[in-house]
Short mmCIF file of C-alpha atoms in Angstrom, two decimals:
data_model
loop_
_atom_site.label_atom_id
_atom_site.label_comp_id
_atom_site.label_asym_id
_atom_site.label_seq_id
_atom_site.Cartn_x
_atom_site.Cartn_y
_atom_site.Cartn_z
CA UNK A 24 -7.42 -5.00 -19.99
CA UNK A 25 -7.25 -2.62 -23.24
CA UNK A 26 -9.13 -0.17 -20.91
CA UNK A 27 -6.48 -0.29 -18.20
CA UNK A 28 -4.06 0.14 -20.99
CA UNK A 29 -5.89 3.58 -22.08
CA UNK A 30 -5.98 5.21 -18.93
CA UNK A 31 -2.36 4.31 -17.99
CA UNK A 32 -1.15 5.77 -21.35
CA UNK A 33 -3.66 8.63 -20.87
CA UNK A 34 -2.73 9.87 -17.79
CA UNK A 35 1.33 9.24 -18.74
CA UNK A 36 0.57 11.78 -21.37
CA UNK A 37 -1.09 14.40 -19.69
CA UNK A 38 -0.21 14.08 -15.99
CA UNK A 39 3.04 14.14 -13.72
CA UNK A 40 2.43 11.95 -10.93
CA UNK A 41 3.16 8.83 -13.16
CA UNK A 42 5.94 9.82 -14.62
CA UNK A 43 9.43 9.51 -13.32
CA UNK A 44 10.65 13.29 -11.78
CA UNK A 45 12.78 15.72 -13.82
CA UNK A 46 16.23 16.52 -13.13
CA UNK A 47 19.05 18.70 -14.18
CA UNK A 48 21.19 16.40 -16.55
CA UNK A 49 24.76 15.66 -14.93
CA UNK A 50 27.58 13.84 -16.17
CA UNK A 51 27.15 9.87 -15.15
CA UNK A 52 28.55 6.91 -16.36
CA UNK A 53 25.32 4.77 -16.36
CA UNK A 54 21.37 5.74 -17.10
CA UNK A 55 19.21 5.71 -14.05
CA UNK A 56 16.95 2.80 -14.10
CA UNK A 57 13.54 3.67 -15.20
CA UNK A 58 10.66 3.90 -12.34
CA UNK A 59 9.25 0.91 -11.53
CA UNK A 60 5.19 0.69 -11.21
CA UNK A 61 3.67 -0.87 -8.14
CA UNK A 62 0.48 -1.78 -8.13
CA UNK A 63 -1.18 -0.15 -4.92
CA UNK A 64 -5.23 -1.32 -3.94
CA UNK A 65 -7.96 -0.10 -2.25
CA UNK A 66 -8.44 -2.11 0.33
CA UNK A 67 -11.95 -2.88 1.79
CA UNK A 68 -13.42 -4.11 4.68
CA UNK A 69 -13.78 -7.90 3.52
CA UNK A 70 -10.36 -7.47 3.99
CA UNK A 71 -9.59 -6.81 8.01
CA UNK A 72 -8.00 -10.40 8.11
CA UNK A 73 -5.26 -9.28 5.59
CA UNK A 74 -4.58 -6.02 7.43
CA UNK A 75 -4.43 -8.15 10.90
CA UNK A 76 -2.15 -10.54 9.82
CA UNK A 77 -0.18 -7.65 8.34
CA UNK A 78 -0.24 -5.95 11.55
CA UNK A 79 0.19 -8.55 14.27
CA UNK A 80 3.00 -9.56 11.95
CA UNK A 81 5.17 -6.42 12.48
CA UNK A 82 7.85 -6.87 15.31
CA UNK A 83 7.39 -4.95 18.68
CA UNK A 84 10.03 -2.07 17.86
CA UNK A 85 7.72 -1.39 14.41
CA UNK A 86 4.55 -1.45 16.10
CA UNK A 87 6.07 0.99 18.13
CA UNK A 88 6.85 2.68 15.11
CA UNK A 89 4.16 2.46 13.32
CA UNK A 90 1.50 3.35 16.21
CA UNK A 91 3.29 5.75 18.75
CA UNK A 92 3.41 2.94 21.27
CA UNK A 93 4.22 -1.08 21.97
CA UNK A 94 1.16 -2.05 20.73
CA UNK A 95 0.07 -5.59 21.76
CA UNK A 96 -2.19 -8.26 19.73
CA UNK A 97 -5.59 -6.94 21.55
CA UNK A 98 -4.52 -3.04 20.83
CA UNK A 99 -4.06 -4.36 16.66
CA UNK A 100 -7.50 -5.91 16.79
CA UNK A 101 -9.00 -3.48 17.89
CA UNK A 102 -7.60 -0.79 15.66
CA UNK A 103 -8.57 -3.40 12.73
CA UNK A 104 -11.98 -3.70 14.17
CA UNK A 105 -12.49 -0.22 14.11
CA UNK A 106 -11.30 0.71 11.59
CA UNK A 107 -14.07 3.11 9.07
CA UNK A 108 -13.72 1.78 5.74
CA UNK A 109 -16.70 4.42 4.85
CA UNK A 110 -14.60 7.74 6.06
CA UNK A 111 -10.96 6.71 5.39
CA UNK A 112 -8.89 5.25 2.68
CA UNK A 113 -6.73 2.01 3.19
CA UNK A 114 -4.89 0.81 0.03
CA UNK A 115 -1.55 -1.60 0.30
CA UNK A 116 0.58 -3.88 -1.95
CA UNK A 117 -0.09 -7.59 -2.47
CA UNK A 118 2.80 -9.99 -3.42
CA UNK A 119 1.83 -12.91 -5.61
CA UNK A 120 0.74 -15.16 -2.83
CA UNK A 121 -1.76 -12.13 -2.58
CA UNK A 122 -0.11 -10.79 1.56
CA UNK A 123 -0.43 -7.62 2.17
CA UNK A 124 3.24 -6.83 2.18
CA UNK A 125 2.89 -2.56 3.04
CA UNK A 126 -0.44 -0.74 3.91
CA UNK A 127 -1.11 2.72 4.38
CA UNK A 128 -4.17 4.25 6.38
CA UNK A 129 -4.98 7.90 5.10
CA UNK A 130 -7.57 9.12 7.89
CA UNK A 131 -10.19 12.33 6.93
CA UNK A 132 -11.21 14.35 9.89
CA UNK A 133 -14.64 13.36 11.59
CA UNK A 134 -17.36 15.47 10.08
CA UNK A 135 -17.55 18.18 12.88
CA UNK A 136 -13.85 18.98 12.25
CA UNK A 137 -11.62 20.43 9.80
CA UNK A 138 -12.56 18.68 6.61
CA UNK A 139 -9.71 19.51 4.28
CA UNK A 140 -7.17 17.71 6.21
CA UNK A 141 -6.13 14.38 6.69
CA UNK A 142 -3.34 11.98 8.58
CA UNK A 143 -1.29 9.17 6.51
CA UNK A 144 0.46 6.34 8.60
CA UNK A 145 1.89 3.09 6.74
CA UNK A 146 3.48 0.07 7.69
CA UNK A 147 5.42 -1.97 5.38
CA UNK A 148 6.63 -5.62 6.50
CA UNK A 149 10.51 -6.70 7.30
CA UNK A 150 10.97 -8.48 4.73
CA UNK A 151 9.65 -6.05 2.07
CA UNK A 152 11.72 -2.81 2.84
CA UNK A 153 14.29 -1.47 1.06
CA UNK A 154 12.15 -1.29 -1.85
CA UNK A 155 10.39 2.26 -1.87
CA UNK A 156 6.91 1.21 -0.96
CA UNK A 157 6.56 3.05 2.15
CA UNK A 158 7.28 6.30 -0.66
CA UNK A 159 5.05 5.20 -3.23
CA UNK A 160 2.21 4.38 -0.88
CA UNK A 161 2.88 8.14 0.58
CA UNK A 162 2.78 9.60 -3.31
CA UNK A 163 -0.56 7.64 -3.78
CA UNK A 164 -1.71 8.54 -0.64
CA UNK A 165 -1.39 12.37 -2.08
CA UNK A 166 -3.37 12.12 -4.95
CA UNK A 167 -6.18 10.46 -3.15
CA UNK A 168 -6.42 13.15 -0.51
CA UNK A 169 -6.26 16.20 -3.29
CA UNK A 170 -8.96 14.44 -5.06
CA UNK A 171 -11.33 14.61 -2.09
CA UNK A 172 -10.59 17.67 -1.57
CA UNK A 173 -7.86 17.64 1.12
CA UNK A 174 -5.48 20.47 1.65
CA UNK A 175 -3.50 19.54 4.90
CA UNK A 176 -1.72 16.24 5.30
CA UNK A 177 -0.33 15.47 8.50
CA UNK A 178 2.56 12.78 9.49
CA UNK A 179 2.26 12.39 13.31
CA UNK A 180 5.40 10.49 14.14
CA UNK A 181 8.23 9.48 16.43
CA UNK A 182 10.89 11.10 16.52
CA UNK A 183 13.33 8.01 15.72
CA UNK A 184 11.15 7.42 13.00
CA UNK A 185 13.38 8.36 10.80
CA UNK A 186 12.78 6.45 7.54
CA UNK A 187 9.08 7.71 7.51
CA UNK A 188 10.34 11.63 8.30
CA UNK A 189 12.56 10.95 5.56
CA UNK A 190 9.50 10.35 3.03
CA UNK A 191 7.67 13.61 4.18
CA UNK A 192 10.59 16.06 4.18
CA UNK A 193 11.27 14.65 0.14
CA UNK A 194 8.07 15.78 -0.23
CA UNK A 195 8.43 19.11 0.76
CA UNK A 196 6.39 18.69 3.90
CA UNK A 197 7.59 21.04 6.97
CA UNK A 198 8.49 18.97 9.91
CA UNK A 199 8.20 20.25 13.26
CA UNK A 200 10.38 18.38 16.36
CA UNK A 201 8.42 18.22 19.67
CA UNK A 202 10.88 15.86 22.59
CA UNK A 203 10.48 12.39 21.42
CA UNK A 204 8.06 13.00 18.62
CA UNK A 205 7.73 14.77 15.57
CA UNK A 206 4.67 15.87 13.23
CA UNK A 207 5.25 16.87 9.11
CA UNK A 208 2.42 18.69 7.47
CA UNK A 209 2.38 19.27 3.64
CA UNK A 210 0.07 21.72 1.89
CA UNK A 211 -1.57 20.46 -0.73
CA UNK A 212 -2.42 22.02 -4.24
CA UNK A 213 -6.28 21.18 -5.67
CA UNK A 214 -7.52 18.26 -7.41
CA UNK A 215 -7.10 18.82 -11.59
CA UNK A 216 -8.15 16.84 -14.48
CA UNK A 217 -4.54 15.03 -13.96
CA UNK A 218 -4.63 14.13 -10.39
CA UNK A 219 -8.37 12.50 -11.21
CA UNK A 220 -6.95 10.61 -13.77
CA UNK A 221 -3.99 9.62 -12.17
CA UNK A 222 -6.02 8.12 -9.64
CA UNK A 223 -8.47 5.90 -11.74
CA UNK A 224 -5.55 4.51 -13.53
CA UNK A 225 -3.42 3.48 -10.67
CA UNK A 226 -6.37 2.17 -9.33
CA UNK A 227 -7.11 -0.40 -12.43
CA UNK A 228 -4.07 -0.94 -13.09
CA UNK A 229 -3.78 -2.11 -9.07
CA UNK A 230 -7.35 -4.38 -9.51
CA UNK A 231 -6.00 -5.86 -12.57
CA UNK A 232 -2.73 -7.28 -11.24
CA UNK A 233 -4.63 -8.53 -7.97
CA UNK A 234 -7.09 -10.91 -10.50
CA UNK A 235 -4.01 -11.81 -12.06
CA UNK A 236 -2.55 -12.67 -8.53
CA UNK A 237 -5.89 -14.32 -7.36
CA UNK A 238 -5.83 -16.73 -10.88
CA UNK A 239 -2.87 -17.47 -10.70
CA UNK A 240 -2.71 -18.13 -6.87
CA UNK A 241 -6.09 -20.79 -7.62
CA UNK A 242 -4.53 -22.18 -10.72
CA UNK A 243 -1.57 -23.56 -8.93
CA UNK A 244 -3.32 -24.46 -6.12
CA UNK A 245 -5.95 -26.78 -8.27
CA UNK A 246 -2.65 -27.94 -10.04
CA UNK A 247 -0.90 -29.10 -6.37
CA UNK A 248 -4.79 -30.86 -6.10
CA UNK A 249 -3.76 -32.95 -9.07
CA UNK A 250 -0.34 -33.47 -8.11
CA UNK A 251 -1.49 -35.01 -5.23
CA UNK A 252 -4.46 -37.15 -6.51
CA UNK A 253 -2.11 -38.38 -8.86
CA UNK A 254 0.60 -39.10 -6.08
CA UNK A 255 -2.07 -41.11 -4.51
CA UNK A 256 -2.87 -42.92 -7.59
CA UNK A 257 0.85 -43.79 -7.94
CA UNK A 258 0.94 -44.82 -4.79
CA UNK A 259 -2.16 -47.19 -4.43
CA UNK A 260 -0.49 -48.85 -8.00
CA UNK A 261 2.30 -49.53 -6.55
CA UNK A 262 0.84 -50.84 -3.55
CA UNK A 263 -1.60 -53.59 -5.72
CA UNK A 264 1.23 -54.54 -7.91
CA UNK A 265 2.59 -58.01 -7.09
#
């Protein structure tokens, strides 16, 4: 835990993707409230139930969205089955009863093509937009790519898709229109001392919430266990009694 601690503060001191962006002061009648983290985690491939559910979860207009076309339950399995956990990066955002509540797929280029570029897609569920997650899984997203060494990421989108354009032109990415779909590329700088440290403390900081999720998601389960043991108890008492 101290550990996590010393990396956050670490790379809050020396680095600028944790910290909140600069601005030209203006005249306001309230502060802006301060950025919120959110605790974004690898995910691995003991995971592919999570990021199923997640999937076959979405509505048909946002699996449209979200893959190009009205993707039915076989299509999402299979994409989940095939996914390669060894060549990409999948990372998301758990709420306490540990769903995965917004994912984001950052794909590297097979090995016999261009190696410094990438493609990020993300999906973030109904209930849970609104909230910036699709943007904060695209900033993350960033810092993993410069880090290994990636200097074009690609959006391949729809057109209508305008909520996830939105997220690549605030990042300075230049979008280009073609008919009914659209594709955003954004140059990337190389990795530095900052963006590697950024990344290891997100990363911890991400792991440690999700224990603290997990225990607390068993310890109230084991206390329902006892609730209803003791319900039965009750019950078999009252039963007996004359």
């Amino acid at each position: 835990m101290h550990t996590a601690k010393a990396l956050f503060k670490a790379s809050l001191g020396i680095g600028s993707f944790l910290k909140a962006p600069m601005v030209e002061a203006q005249p306001r009648r309230a502060p802006a409230p301060a950025p919120v983290m959110v605790p974004i985690r690898s995910i691995g491939p003991r995971e592919r139930e999570r990021i199923a559910q997640h999937l076959l979860a979405l509505k048909p207009h946002d699996r449209y969205l979200r893959f190009g076309y009205a993707a039915s339950d076989e299509q999402i399995q299979r994409y989940v089955d095939g996914l390669d956990f060894d060549r990409d990066e999948l990372f998301g955002i758990y709420n306490r009863r540990l769903d995965l509540i917004a994912m984001a797929h950052l794909a590297f280029a097979p090995d016999d093509q261009l190696k410094d570029c990438a493609e990020f897609g993300v999906s973030v569920a109904e209930h849970a937009r609104g909230r910036g997650y699709g943007a904060r899984l695209f900033e993350r997203a960033v810092v993993m790519a410069r880090n290994e060494g990636v200097g074009m990421l690609f959006i391949h989108a729809l057109t209508e898709n305008t909520a996830m354009l939105k997220i690549a032109r605030n990042a300075g990415a230049t979008v280009v229109r073609s008919g009914s779909e659209s594709e955003a590329h954004l140059q990337l700088p190389d990795a530095t001392f900052d963006s590697r440290m950024s990344e290891i403390a997100l990363e911890h900081y991400a792991e440690v919430d999700f224990q603290l999720k997990t225990r607390a998601k068993q310890f109230w389960a084991f206390l329902a266990t006892v609730q209803e043991i003791r319900s039965g108890v009750r019950a078999a008492r009252e039963q007996s009694s004359p």
